[in-house]
Coordinates of C-alpha atoms in Angstrom, one line a residue:
M1 CA 141.2 32.4 79.4
K2 CA 143.4 34.2 82.0
K3 CA 144.2 36.9 79.4
I4 CA 140.5 37.5 78.8
C5 CA 139.7 37.8 82.5
A6 CA 142.6 40.2 83.0
S7 CA 141.5 42.4 80.2
A8 CA 137.9 42.4 81.5
I9 CA 139.2 43.5 85.0
L10 CA 141.3 46.3 83.5
L11 CA 138.4 47.5 81.4
T12 CA 136.1 47.6 84.5
L13 CA 138.6 49.5 86.5
A14 CA 139.1 52.0 83.7
L15 CA 135.4 52.6 83.5
T16 CA 135.2 53.0 87.2
F17 CA 137.9 55.6 87.4
T18 CA 136.4 57.5 84.4
G19 CA 133.0 57.6 86.2
C20 CA 134.6 59.0 89.4
S21 CA 136.5 61.6 87.4
R22 CA 133.4 62.8 85.7
E23 CA 131.5 63.0 89.1
Q24 CA 134.4 64.9 90.6
D25 CA 134.3 67.4 87.8
N26 CA 130.6 68.0 88.4
L27 CA 131.1 68.5 92.1
F28 CA 134.0 70.9 91.9
D29 CA 133.4 72.7 88.6
K30 CA 133.5 76.0 90.6
S31 CA 136.0 77.3 93.1
A32 CA 135.1 77.9 96.7
A33 CA 135.3 81.7 96.1
E34 CA 132.9 81.4 93.2
R35 CA 130.4 79.4 95.2
L36 CA 130.6 81.9 98.1
N37 CA 130.0 84.8 95.7
E38 CA 127.1 83.0 94.1
I39 CA 125.4 82.3 97.5
S40 CA 126.1 85.9 98.6
S41 CA 124.2 87.1 95.5
I42 CA 121.3 84.8 96.3
Y43 CA 121.1 85.9 99.9
S44 CA 121.2 89.6 98.8
Q45 CA 118.2 89.0 96.6
R46 CA 116.3 87.3 99.4
L47 CA 116.9 90.3 101.6
T48 CA 115.7 92.8 99.0
S49 CA 112.7 90.6 98.1
S50 CA 110.8 91.9 101.1
K51 CA 109.5 95.2 99.7
G52 CA 108.0 96.2 103.1
G53 CA 111.3 95.5 104.8
W54 CA 112.1 93.4 107.9
V55 CA 111.7 93.7 111.7
M56 CA 114.9 92.8 113.5
E57 CA 114.9 91.3 117.0
Y58 CA 118.3 92.7 118.1
Y59 CA 120.1 91.7 121.2
P60 CA 123.4 93.6 121.8
D61 CA 125.1 91.2 124.1
A62 CA 125.0 87.7 125.5
D63 CA 124.7 88.9 129.1
N64 CA 121.0 88.3 129.9
E65 CA 121.2 89.8 133.4
D66 CA 121.9 93.4 132.4
L67 CA 118.8 95.5 132.1
V68 CA 120.3 97.6 129.3
I69 CA 122.6 95.4 127.2
G70 CA 120.9 92.2 128.1
V71 CA 117.4 93.1 126.8
G72 CA 116.2 93.2 123.2
Y73 CA 115.6 96.1 120.9
I74 CA 113.4 96.3 117.8
I75 CA 115.1 97.7 114.6
M76 CA 113.3 98.0 111.3
A77 CA 115.3 97.6 108.0
R78 CA 114.5 97.9 104.3
F79 CA 117.2 96.7 102.0
Q80 CA 117.4 98.2 98.5
D81 CA 118.9 96.7 95.3
N82 CA 121.2 99.8 95.0
G83 CA 123.1 98.8 98.2
S84 CA 121.4 101.1 100.6
V85 CA 119.4 100.2 103.6
Y86 CA 116.8 102.3 105.4
T87 CA 116.6 101.7 109.2
G88 CA 114.4 103.0 112.0
M89 CA 114.0 102.4 115.7
K90 CA 112.1 104.0 118.6
N91 CA 113.4 102.9 121.9
S92 CA 115.6 103.9 124.8
A93 CA 118.7 103.6 122.7
S94 CA 117.3 105.9 120.0
D95 CA 116.4 108.3 122.8
E96 CA 120.0 108.8 123.5
Y97 CA 120.2 111.0 120.5
A98 CA 117.7 113.4 122.1
P99 CA 119.0 116.4 124.0
M100 CA 120.0 115.4 127.6
P101 CA 118.0 117.1 130.4
E102 CA 119.8 119.7 132.4
D103 CA 120.2 117.4 135.4
N104 CA 121.9 114.8 133.2
S105 CA 119.3 112.2 134.2
R106 CA 117.0 110.2 131.9
N107 CA 114.1 107.9 132.9
I108 CA 114.2 104.4 131.5
W109 CA 112.0 104.3 128.4
R110 CA 109.4 101.9 129.8
K111 CA 108.9 104.2 132.8
T112 CA 107.9 107.2 130.8
N113 CA 104.5 108.2 129.5
T114 CA 105.8 109.5 126.2
L115 CA 107.3 107.6 123.3
P116 CA 111.0 108.1 122.6
I117 CA 112.2 109.7 119.4
F118 CA 111.9 107.9 116.1
L119 CA 115.5 107.5 114.9
T120 CA 116.1 106.7 111.2
D121 CA 119.1 106.5 109.0
T122 CA 120.1 105.3 105.5
S123 CA 123.5 103.6 105.0
A124 CA 125.2 101.0 102.8
W125 CA 124.9 97.3 103.2
E126 CA 126.4 94.2 101.5
V127 CA 126.5 90.5 101.8
I128 CA 130.3 89.9 102.0
T129 CA 132.2 86.6 102.0
D130 CA 134.1 85.8 105.1
M131 CA 134.3 82.1 105.8
G132 CA 130.6 82.2 104.7
P133 CA 128.1 84.8 103.7
V134 CA 128.0 87.8 106.2
L135 CA 125.5 90.7 106.2
S136 CA 127.5 93.8 106.8
F137 CA 126.2 97.3 107.5
N138 CA 129.4 98.6 105.9
S139 CA 129.0 102.3 106.3
Y140 CA 128.0 104.0 109.6
N141 CA 124.3 103.6 110.4
K142 CA 122.9 105.5 113.5
C143 CA 120.5 102.6 114.5
L144 CA 123.1 99.8 114.4
G145 CA 125.9 102.2 115.3
R146 CA 124.2 103.1 118.6
F147 CA 124.8 99.6 119.7
T148 CA 128.4 99.4 118.5
D149 CA 129.7 102.8 119.5
P150 CA 132.0 102.5 122.5
Y151 CA 130.4 105.3 124.5
D152 CA 129.0 105.5 128.0
L153 CA 125.3 104.8 128.1
G154 CA 122.9 107.6 128.9
Q155 CA 120.4 105.1 130.3
T156 CA 122.6 104.5 133.4
P157 CA 123.4 108.0 134.6
N158 CA 123.0 107.1 138.3
K159 CA 124.9 103.8 138.2
Y160 CA 128.5 103.6 139.5
D161 CA 129.8 102.0 136.3
D162 CA 131.0 103.8 133.2
E163 CA 130.5 102.0 129.9
S164 CA 133.0 104.2 128.0
G165 CA 135.1 102.0 125.7
K166 CA 132.4 99.3 125.6
G167 CA 128.9 100.9 125.0
Y168 CA 126.2 98.3 124.3
Q169 CA 128.7 95.8 123.0
G170 CA 126.6 95.0 119.9
D171 CA 127.3 93.9 116.3
Y172 CA 127.0 95.4 112.9
E173 CA 128.1 92.3 110.9
F174 CA 126.1 89.1 111.0
V175 CA 126.8 85.6 109.8
M176 CA 123.8 84.5 107.7
V177 CA 122.9 81.2 109.4
D178 CA 119.6 80.4 107.8
V179 CA 118.2 82.2 104.7
P180 CA 115.4 80.0 103.3
E181 CA 114.1 80.8 99.8
G182 CA 110.7 82.6 100.2
G183 CA 111.1 82.3 104.0
N184 CA 109.3 84.5 106.5
H185 CA 112.4 84.6 108.7
I186 CA 116.1 85.0 108.3
L187 CA 118.4 83.9 111.2
L188 CA 121.6 85.8 111.8
K189 CA 124.4 85.5 114.3
G190 CA 126.6 88.4 115.4
K191 CA 130.0 88.0 114.1
K192 CA 131.7 89.3 117.2
R193 CA 129.3 88.6 120.0
N194 CA 127.9 85.3 118.7
V195 CA 124.3 86.4 119.7
Y196 CA 121.5 85.2 117.4
Q197 CA 119.3 87.8 115.8
R198 CA 116.2 87.3 113.7
L199 CA 114.7 89.1 110.7
T200 CA 111.0 88.8 110.0
R201 CA 109.2 90.0 106.9
V202 CA 106.7 92.9 107.2
P203 CA 104.1 93.6 104.5
E204 CA 104.8 96.0 101.7
G205 CA 103.7 99.5 102.6
T206 CA 104.5 99.1 106.3
D207 CA 105.2 102.5 107.9
F208 CA 108.1 101.8 110.3
E209 CA 107.1 104.4 113.0
T210 CA 103.4 103.2 113.0
Y211 CA 104.6 99.6 113.4
L212 CA 106.9 100.5 116.3
D213 CA 104.2 102.6 118.0
D214 CA 101.8 99.7 117.7
L215 CA 104.3 97.3 119.4
K216 CA 104.9 99.9 122.2
T217 CA 101.2 100.2 122.8
Y218 CA 100.8 96.4 122.9
N219 CA 103.7 96.0 125.4
D220 CA 102.3 98.7 127.6
N221 CA 98.8 97.1 127.6
F222 CA 100.1 93.6 128.4
F223 CA 103.1 94.1 130.6
A224 CA 102.4 96.9 133.1
D225 CA 105.1 98.2 135.5
N226 CA 103.1 97.7 138.7
M227 CA 101.7 94.2 138.1
P228 CA 101.5 92.4 141.5
Y229 CA 101.6 88.9 140.0
E230 CA 103.5 86.6 137.7
F231 CA 102.6 84.8 134.5
I232 CA 102.5 81.0 134.0
L233 CA 104.4 79.3 131.2
T234 CA 103.5 75.7 130.5
S235 CA 106.0 73.6 128.5
N236 CA 105.5 69.9 127.9
G237 CA 103.0 69.7 130.7
T238 CA 105.2 71.4 133.4
N239 CA 104.4 74.8 134.8
Y240 CA 107.0 77.6 135.2
Q241 CA 106.8 81.2 136.5
L242 CA 107.6 84.3 134.5
D243 CA 108.3 87.2 137.0
R244 CA 108.7 90.8 136.0
M245 CA 107.7 90.6 132.3
Q246 CA 107.6 94.4 132.2
T247 CA 111.4 94.6 132.3
G248 CA 111.9 92.8 129.0
R249 CA 113.8 90.0 130.7
P250 CA 111.6 88.1 133.2
I251 CA 113.0 85.7 135.7
F252 CA 112.0 82.2 134.6
Y253 CA 111.9 79.4 137.2
P254 CA 109.9 76.1 137.9
Q255 CA 106.6 76.6 139.7
G256 CA 106.9 75.9 143.4
K257 CA 110.7 76.5 143.5
D258 CA 112.7 79.5 144.7
S259 CA 113.2 82.1 142.1
V260 CA 116.6 83.1 143.4
A261 CA 118.0 79.6 143.6
Y262 CA 116.4 78.2 140.4
G263 CA 115.7 81.3 138.3
R264 CA 117.3 82.6 135.2
Y265 CA 116.8 85.7 133.1
L266 CA 114.9 85.1 129.9
P267 CA 114.8 88.2 127.6
Y268 CA 112.1 88.4 125.0
L269 CA 110.7 90.7 122.3
V270 CA 107.2 91.0 120.7
T271 CA 106.8 91.4 117.0
K272 CA 103.8 91.4 114.7
Y273 CA 103.5 89.4 111.5
D274 CA 100.7 87.5 109.7
N275 CA 98.4 89.9 111.6
Q276 CA 99.3 88.3 114.9
Y277 CA 101.5 89.3 117.8
H278 CA 104.4 86.9 118.6
L279 CA 106.4 86.7 121.8
R280 CA 109.8 85.2 121.2
F281 CA 112.5 84.5 123.8
K282 CA 116.1 85.3 123.1
D283 CA 117.2 81.8 124.0
S284 CA 115.9 78.3 123.4
V285 CA 116.1 76.8 126.9
M286 CA 116.9 73.2 127.7
L287 CA 114.7 72.3 130.6
N288 CA 115.4 70.0 133.5
D289 CA 113.6 67.1 131.9
N290 CA 116.0 67.4 128.9
S291 CA 113.2 68.8 126.7
Q292 CA 113.5 72.0 124.7
M293 CA 111.3 74.8 125.9
E294 CA 109.1 76.5 123.2
Q295 CA 110.9 79.6 122.1
E296 CA 108.1 81.5 120.3
F297 CA 104.4 82.0 121.3
T298 CA 101.5 83.5 119.3
Y299 CA 98.9 85.6 121.0
I300 CA 95.4 84.2 120.4
A301 CA 93.1 87.1 121.0
G302 CA 89.8 85.2 121.3
E303 CA 91.2 83.1 124.1
D304 CA 93.5 85.8 125.6
I305 CA 96.4 83.4 125.8
F306 CA 99.8 82.9 124.1
K307 CA 100.2 79.5 122.5
G308 CA 103.3 77.8 121.3
T309 CA 104.0 78.5 117.6
A310 CA 105.4 75.0 117.2
N311 CA 103.2 73.2 119.7
S312 CA 99.9 74.9 120.8
A313 CA 99.8 72.8 124.0
N314 CA 102.6 75.0 125.3
T315 CA 101.2 78.2 126.6
I316 CA 101.8 81.5 128.5
R317 CA 98.8 82.6 130.5
A318 CA 97.7 85.1 133.2
P319 CA 97.3 83.7 136.7
Y320 CA 93.7 84.9 137.1
A321 CA 90.8 83.4 135.2
S322 CA 88.8 86.6 135.5
A323 CA 89.1 90.3 136.4
M324 CA 86.7 89.6 139.2
Q325 CA 89.0 87.0 140.8
F326 CA 91.8 89.5 140.8
F327 CA 89.6 92.4 142.0
T328 CA 88.0 90.5 145.0
Q329 CA 91.4 89.2 146.2
Y330 CA 92.9 92.7 146.4
F331 CA 89.7 94.4 147.5
N332 CA 89.5 92.0 150.5
D333 CA 93.1 92.8 151.3
Q334 CA 91.9 96.5 151.5
H335 CA 93.9 97.6 148.5
K336 CA 92.7 100.9 147.0
F337 CA 91.6 101.0 143.3
K338 CA 91.8 104.5 141.9
F339 CA 89.6 106.3 139.3
F340 CA 91.0 109.6 138.2
R341 CA 89.1 112.5 136.8
D342 CA 91.9 113.1 134.3
K343 CA 91.0 110.9 131.3
A344 CA 94.7 110.5 130.4
K345 CA 95.0 108.5 133.7
S346 CA 91.7 106.7 133.7
D347 CA 89.5 106.1 130.7
M348 CA 85.7 106.5 131.0
S349 CA 82.6 107.0 128.9
Q350 CA 81.5 110.5 128.0
K351 CA 78.5 110.2 130.3
V352 CA 80.7 109.5 133.3
K353 CA 83.2 112.2 132.2
D354 CA 80.5 114.8 132.0
A355 CA 79.2 113.8 135.5
F356 CA 82.8 114.0 136.9
E357 CA 83.5 117.4 135.4
A358 CA 80.2 118.8 136.5
A359 CA 80.8 117.7 140.1
S360 CA 84.3 119.3 140.0
N361 CA 83.1 122.5 138.4
A362 CA 80.3 122.8 140.9
M363 CA 82.6 122.2 143.9
N364 CA 85.0 124.8 142.5
K365 CA 82.2 127.3 142.1
K366 CA 81.3 126.9 145.8
N367 CA 84.9 127.5 146.7
K368 CA 87.6 128.5 144.2
K369 CA 90.3 126.6 146.1
Y370 CA 88.7 123.2 145.5
K371 CA 88.7 120.8 142.6
I372 CA 88.0 117.0 142.4
D373 CA 91.1 114.9 141.6
S374 CA 90.0 111.2 141.9
L375 CA 87.9 108.5 143.5
S376 CA 89.3 105.6 145.4
L377 CA 87.4 102.3 145.8
V378 CA 88.3 100.4 149.0
K379 CA 86.9 97.9 151.5
A380 CA 86.3 99.4 155.0
D381 CA 84.4 97.7 157.9
N382 CA 83.0 95.0 155.5
E383 CA 81.5 97.7 153.4
L384 CA 82.7 99.4 150.2
Q385 CA 83.7 103.0 150.2
W386 CA 84.1 105.5 147.4
Q387 CA 86.5 108.1 148.7
L388 CA 86.2 111.3 146.8
R389 CA 89.5 113.2 146.8
Y390 CA 89.5 116.9 146.4
L391 CA 92.5 119.2 146.1
S392 CA 93.2 122.6 147.5
G393 CA 96.4 123.9 146.0
K394 CA 99.0 121.2 146.5
S395 CA 97.2 119.6 149.5
G396 CA 94.0 117.6 149.5
D397 CA 91.6 115.5 151.6
D398 CA 89.2 112.6 151.1
L399 CA 85.4 112.5 151.6
P400 CA 84.4 108.8 152.2
Y401 CA 81.0 107.5 151.2
R402 CA 79.6 104.1 152.3
Y403 CA 78.0 101.4 150.1
S404 CA 76.8 97.9 150.6
V405 CA 78.4 95.4 148.2
Q406 CA 77.5 92.0 146.8
F407 CA 79.5 89.9 144.3
D408 CA 77.8 87.6 141.8
G409 CA 79.8 86.0 139.1
D410 CA 81.4 88.8 137.0
Y411 CA 79.0 91.4 138.6
M412 CA 79.3 93.6 141.6
T413 CA 76.2 95.4 143.0
I414 CA 77.0 98.4 145.1
N415 CA 74.2 100.5 146.8
F416 CA 74.7 103.9 148.4
I417 CA 74.2 104.0 152.2
D418 CA 75.4 107.3 153.6
A419 CA 78.4 109.5 153.9
A420 CA 81.0 108.1 156.4
A421 CA 81.5 111.5 158.0
Q422 CA 79.6 114.7 158.5
N423 CA 81.9 116.7 156.2
G424 CA 81.1 114.4 153.3
R425 CA 77.4 114.6 154.1
N426 CA 77.5 118.4 154.0
V427 CA 79.3 118.5 150.7
M428 CA 76.9 116.0 149.1
N429 CA 73.8 117.9 150.3
S430 CA 75.1 121.3 149.2
V431 CA 76.4 120.3 145.8
A432 CA 73.8 118.5 143.7
E433 CA 76.3 117.4 141.0
I434 CA 78.4 115.6 143.6
K435 CA 75.3 113.9 145.0
Y436 CA 74.4 112.7 141.5
L437 CA 77.9 111.3 141.0
I438 CA 77.9 109.6 144.4
T439 CA 74.3 108.3 144.6
D440 CA 73.5 107.7 140.9
I441 CA 76.6 107.1 138.7
L442 CA 78.5 105.1 141.3
S443 CA 75.6 103.2 143.0
R444 CA 74.7 100.5 140.5
R445 CA 75.2 96.9 139.5
F446 CA 78.5 96.7 137.5
K447 CA 80.1 94.1 135.3
I448 CA 83.8 93.7 136.1
E449 CA 86.1 92.8 133.2
P450 CA 89.6 93.4 132.0
Y451 CA 90.0 96.8 130.3
V452 CA 92.2 95.2 127.6
T453 CA 93.5 91.8 128.7
R454 CA 93.8 89.4 131.7
F455 CA 97.5 89.8 131.3
N456 CA 97.2 93.3 132.6
L457 CA 94.6 93.6 135.4
T458 CA 96.1 96.8 136.8
K459 CA 93.3 98.4 134.7
I460 CA 89.7 97.0 135.2
K461 CA 86.6 98.2 133.5
L462 CA 83.3 98.6 135.3
T463 CA 80.2 98.8 133.1
A464 CA 76.7 99.5 134.5
E465 CA 74.4 96.6 133.7
N466 CA 71.4 98.7 133.0
D467 CA 73.2 101.5 131.1
P468 CA 76.2 100.6 128.8
D469 CA 76.9 104.4 128.5
I470 CA 78.1 104.4 132.1
W471 CA 81.5 102.8 132.3
F472 CA 84.9 103.7 133.7
V473 CA 88.3 102.2 134.4
I474 CA 89.8 101.7 137.9
N475 CA 93.6 101.4 138.3
Y476 CA 95.3 99.0 140.6

C-alpha cells in the first residue's frame, strides 16, 4: 500500500512539473528583443493608420512659469509607411525662421495681427527599441528641431538672459506610453525632459495650414489680450479662477484666495477633433481635497461653455451671464467703448459702413484736412455720449453728442438729445451725412449681445431692433 501511495505521489509531481514546463514555454517562446521589435512594428502601423495625420500638443519643457518654453505649441504630423514624416506648424517658434527685423526685435506672436509663417518639413521617423518602444524623429526636422536646437531664442530679444546652449530645451524622441488599437489619442513622454505630449487623429484630407489657422482664429476669438476679467473653472463642485488665459498659461487658484499665495501656472492648448474644440491642460492637477482636476474640456457651442470630457459637471465658464451685464458694469464705470470706421478694427453691417464712409467723405470734402476715425461710447453726467473723433494729420479731436439711455433686459434704448458743444452742433448742422449718422443710425433701440462668445466680451455687437441691417461691433 505504501508503494502504491509513493508511486501516485511521484506521478502527480511529474505531471505538475510537466504542466509548468509547458506553460513556461508558452510565456517565453520569444526573446525580449523579439517582443520589443514586434510591439514597435505594431505601434508604427498605428501611427501610419491615421491617413489625415495627427495634431501634437507639444510642450518643450517642464517649467510652466516661462512664457516661452513653459507654454504649448501645436505641431501637425503625418507618418508614412516609407519611413518619412511630414510636419507643419504656424506659431512663434516657426516665426523664428522668418527674416529678423532690422531693429532685431520681434513681437510675441499673440500680440501681432498677422499670422506667423507656416513652417513645414519632411524627415525620417522610426519606432526604435530602447527599454521600450520610442518614437524617434531620427533625421533633422525643422519643426521638432526648432525646439531641440541649442540656440538663443528670438522671442526674447529684450530680456537679459541668453538661451544659447539651451534653446527651448525640447525633445525629438518620445517614449510611447499609451498606444491603444484604433485609439483617437496616443500618449508620449519626452525621453529627455519627461514631459507628456499627446497625439490626436485628424480626419483624412486635413490641410495642416487651414487647421492651424482655424485654431489661431478660435484662440483669438475666445482669449483676447485685453480681457479685464477671469474665467471660472468648477471641479467637483468647487470654484477656481483662471487668470490671463490669453498667455497660454493662466494662473490657477481657488476662488476667494490670493492668486500670488495660492496660484500656479497651468498651461493649456486647444485642438479640434470630432468636430468640436477641446481645451486640454498640460498637467492633471491634484486639488486640495485630494481629488483630481479634470484635464480636458469640450466646448459646447449651444451653451457657450466648456464641459469636462470625462465629467460634464466640471466646467469652464465666463464670469458674465450676458454681454449686457458686462457692458453696464463698465459703462457705469465710465469706460469708453470704441467703434472704428476701419472695418479691420470694428466689424459692421454694410449699411452702417456706408453711413460711416459717407460722413467721413462729406467732412473731408468740407475740409481736406479732416477725416473721421472712430466713435466712442461713454457715460457722462448720467447720459450716454457718442464722441465722434476726427483726425487732422496726426492730431485729432472729439465732437461729443448727448443721448438719453435706458436699459431693458438685453436691450439698450438711446435717443439723441443734442450736441454737447457748439462745435459739434455746427458740424452736424453743416454736414447732413454726419447728422444722419448721429441722429438716425446711432439713435435707436439696440440689442446687446456677444459678437462671438461670452468668453470674449471685449467685442460686443449692437443690432437695431427695428432694422437688422443696422449693426456694428464696439470694442472694450
